[in-house]
Amino acid sequence: MEPVRTCIGSRRRAPRSSLLRVVARGDRVVVDPKAVMPGRGAWITPTVDAYELAVSRRAFRRALRLDREPDTSAVREYLERLRSGQDPARDLDTTGQAERLMDN
């Protein structure tokens, strides 16, 4: 049975494979499509609508336990590329990011 997570935007429960993991990196929130980056993560339905709900509810800050509102522009850009049919992971090197973060 596949794990179930809750979207921070819509608050709907869904299988982990249908959601997108995001992780805080300092004051920025970045996407973690392979769910391999270290640190506290949150899950969001991969749509701009869910993203906008999460922003309006200040859910990124709460879910990631941050002191202030983070920069979530990288998440929005990823979702825009996904919606337009481009390969959003093309510009991401999450494996390299994860390895660099674990070395620190």
PDB file of C-alpha atoms in Angstrom:
ATOM      1  CA  MET A   1       0.000   0.000   0.000  1.00  0.00           C
ATOM      2  CA  GLU A   2       1.354   3.399  -1.019  1.00  0.00           C
ATOM      3  CA  PRO A   3       1.888   6.097   1.642  1.00  0.00           C
ATOM      4  CA  VAL A   4      -0.672   8.904   1.758  1.00  0.00           C
ATOM      5  CA  ARG A   5       0.254  12.559   2.328  1.00  0.00           C
ATOM      6  CA  THR A   6      -1.771  15.759   2.710  1.00  0.00           C
ATOM      7  CA  CYS A   7      -1.439  18.667   0.276  1.00  0.00           C
ATOM      8  CA  ILE A   8      -0.527  21.875   2.122  1.00  0.00           C
ATOM      9  CA  GLY A   9      -2.620  23.896  -0.335  1.00  0.00           C
ATOM     10  CA  SER A  10      -5.880  22.021  -0.778  1.00  0.00           C
ATOM     11  CA  ARG A  11      -5.602  19.964   2.448  1.00  0.00           C
ATOM     12  CA  ARG A  12      -6.660  16.883   0.457  1.00  0.00           C
ATOM     13  CA  ARG A  13      -5.084  13.527   1.138  1.00  0.00           C
ATOM     14  CA  ALA A  14      -3.516  11.788  -1.846  1.00  0.00           C
ATOM     15  CA  PRO A  15      -0.983   9.066  -2.633  1.00  0.00           C
ATOM     16  CA  ARG A  16       2.564  10.278  -2.229  1.00  0.00           C
ATOM     17  CA  SER A  17       3.327   9.578  -5.900  1.00  0.00           C
ATOM     18  CA  SER A  18       0.713  12.113  -7.044  1.00  0.00           C
ATOM     19  CA  LEU A  19       2.091  14.961  -4.906  1.00  0.00           C
ATOM     20  CA  LEU A  20       5.211  17.114  -5.215  1.00  0.00           C
ATOM     21  CA  ARG A  21       7.626  17.408  -2.292  1.00  0.00           C
ATOM     22  CA  VAL A  22       9.094  20.809  -1.456  1.00  0.00           C
ATOM     23  CA  VAL A  23      11.957  21.548   0.932  1.00  0.00           C
ATOM     24  CA  ALA A  24      13.195  24.724   2.610  1.00  0.00           C
ATOM     25  CA  ARG A  25      16.712  25.846   1.781  1.00  0.00           C
ATOM     26  CA  GLY A  26      17.378  28.883   3.912  1.00  0.00           C
ATOM     27  CA  ASP A  27      14.767  31.505   2.985  1.00  0.00           C
ATOM     28  CA  ARG A  28      13.816  29.705  -0.247  1.00  0.00           C
ATOM     29  CA  VAL A  29      11.551  26.776  -0.937  1.00  0.00           C
ATOM     30  CA  VAL A  30      12.734  24.426  -3.684  1.00  0.00           C
ATOM     31  CA  VAL A  31      11.080  21.459  -5.351  1.00  0.00           C
ATOM     32  CA  ASP A  32      12.239  17.938  -4.630  1.00  0.00           C
ATOM     33  CA  PRO A  33      10.547  15.837  -7.333  1.00  0.00           C
ATOM     34  CA  LYS A  34      12.520  12.704  -6.426  1.00  0.00           C
ATOM     35  CA  ALA A  35      11.860  13.206  -2.687  1.00  0.00           C
ATOM     36  CA  VAL A  36      15.521  12.626  -1.834  1.00  0.00           C
ATOM     37  CA  MET A  37      16.678  15.958  -0.410  1.00  0.00           C
ATOM     38  CA  PRO A  38      17.441  16.054   3.291  1.00  0.00           C
ATOM     39  CA  GLY A  39      15.443  18.164   5.667  1.00  0.00           C
ATOM     40  CA  ARG A  40      11.860  18.821   6.537  1.00  0.00           C
ATOM     41  CA  GLY A  41       9.599  18.571   3.536  1.00  0.00           C
ATOM     42  CA  ALA A  42       6.015  19.378   2.688  1.00  0.00           C
ATOM     43  CA  TRP A  43       3.739  17.969   0.007  1.00  0.00           C
ATOM     44  CA  ILE A  44       1.654  19.881  -2.513  1.00  0.00           C
ATOM     45  CA  THR A  45      -0.610  18.921  -5.390  1.00  0.00           C
ATOM     46  CA  PRO A  46       1.421  19.841  -8.509  1.00  0.00           C
ATOM     47  CA  THR A  47      -0.937  22.569  -9.749  1.00  0.00           C
ATOM     48  CA  VAL A  48      -0.734  26.344  -9.716  1.00  0.00           C
ATOM     49  CA  ASP A  49      -4.132  26.446  -7.977  1.00  0.00           C
ATOM     50  CA  ALA A  50      -2.858  24.380  -5.041  1.00  0.00           C
ATOM     51  CA  TYR A  51       0.282  26.538  -4.920  1.00  0.00           C
ATOM     52  CA  GLU A  52      -1.786  29.737  -4.753  1.00  0.00           C
ATOM     53  CA  LEU A  53      -3.945  28.265  -1.986  1.00  0.00           C
ATOM     54  CA  ALA A  54      -0.814  27.337  -0.029  1.00  0.00           C
ATOM     55  CA  VAL A  55       0.606  30.853  -0.429  1.00  0.00           C
ATOM     56  CA  SER A  56      -2.653  32.528   0.623  1.00  0.00           C
ATOM     57  CA  ARG A  57      -2.899  30.253   3.676  1.00  0.00           C
ATOM     58  CA  ARG A  58       0.800  30.804   4.519  1.00  0.00           C
ATOM     59  CA  ALA A  59       1.084  27.043   4.519  1.00  0.00           C
ATOM     60  CA  PHE A  60       4.718  26.868   3.358  1.00  0.00           C
ATOM     61  CA  ARG A  61       5.920  28.709   6.452  1.00  0.00           C
ATOM     62  CA  ARG A  62       3.794  26.615   8.791  1.00  0.00           C
ATOM     63  CA  ALA A  63       4.467  23.213   7.216  1.00  0.00           C
ATOM     64  CA  LEU A  64       8.207  23.782   6.941  1.00  0.00           C
ATOM     65  CA  ARG A  65       8.388  25.411  10.401  1.00  0.00           C
ATOM     66  CA  LEU A  66      10.095  28.584   9.207  1.00  0.00           C
ATOM     67  CA  ASP A  67      10.531  31.861  11.102  1.00  0.00           C
ATOM     68  CA  ARG A  68       9.260  34.037   8.224  1.00  0.00           C
ATOM     69  CA  GLU A  69       7.546  33.758   4.855  1.00  0.00           C
ATOM     70  CA  PRO A  70       9.908  32.020   2.409  1.00  0.00           C
ATOM     71  CA  ASP A  71      10.565  32.795  -1.252  1.00  0.00           C
ATOM     72  CA  THR A  72       8.443  30.230  -3.110  1.00  0.00           C
ATOM     73  CA  SER A  73       9.088  31.526  -6.636  1.00  0.00           C
ATOM     74  CA  ALA A  74      11.061  28.402  -7.598  1.00  0.00           C
ATOM     75  CA  VAL A  75       8.011  26.250  -6.834  1.00  0.00           C
ATOM     76  CA  ARG A  76       5.747  28.461  -8.949  1.00  0.00           C
ATOM     77  CA  GLU A  77       8.219  28.435 -11.865  1.00  0.00           C
ATOM     78  CA  TYR A  78       8.402  24.635 -11.700  1.00  0.00           C
ATOM     79  CA  LEU A  79       4.587  24.345 -11.715  1.00  0.00           C
ATOM     80  CA  GLU A  80       4.286  26.823 -14.607  1.00  0.00           C
ATOM     81  CA  ARG A  81       6.729  24.753 -16.683  1.00  0.00           C
ATOM     82  CA  LEU A  82       4.841  21.604 -15.751  1.00  0.00           C
ATOM     83  CA  ARG A  83       1.523  23.170 -16.815  1.00  0.00           C
ATOM     84  CA  SER A  84       2.940  24.402 -20.140  1.00  0.00           C
ATOM     85  CA  GLY A  85       4.123  20.906 -21.032  1.00  0.00           C
ATOM     86  CA  GLN A  86       7.840  21.585 -20.663  1.00  0.00           C
ATOM     87  CA  ASP A  87      10.056  19.193 -18.765  1.00  0.00           C
ATOM     88  CA  PRO A  88      10.316  20.975 -15.399  1.00  0.00           C
ATOM     89  CA  ALA A  89      13.066  18.673 -14.153  1.00  0.00           C
ATOM     90  CA  ARG A  90      15.295  19.611 -17.068  1.00  0.00           C
ATOM     91  CA  ASP A  91      16.854  22.512 -15.152  1.00  0.00           C
ATOM     92  CA  LEU A  92      16.962  20.703 -11.819  1.00  0.00           C
ATOM     93  CA  ASP A  93      19.838  18.642 -10.578  1.00  0.00           C
ATOM     94  CA  THR A  94      18.238  17.407  -7.385  1.00  0.00           C
ATOM     95  CA  THR A  95      20.628  14.515  -6.981  1.00  0.00           C
ATOM     96  CA  GLY A  96      23.596  16.871  -7.069  1.00  0.00           C
ATOM     97  CA  GLN A  97      21.814  19.280  -4.750  1.00  0.00           C
ATOM     98  CA  ALA A  98      21.074  16.510  -2.277  1.00  0.00           C
ATOM     99  CA  GLU A  99      24.662  15.248  -2.336  1.00  0.00           C
ATOM    100  CA  ARG A 100      26.073  18.746  -1.751  1.00  0.00           C
ATOM    101  CA  LEU A 101      23.672  19.346   1.115  1.00  0.00           C
ATOM    102  CA  MET A 102      24.511  16.043   2.802  1.00  0.00           C
ATOM    103  CA  ASP A 103      28.230  16.800   2.593  1.00  0.00           C
ATOM    104  CA  ASN A 104      27.811  20.021   4.595  1.00  0.00           C
TER     105      ASN A 104
END
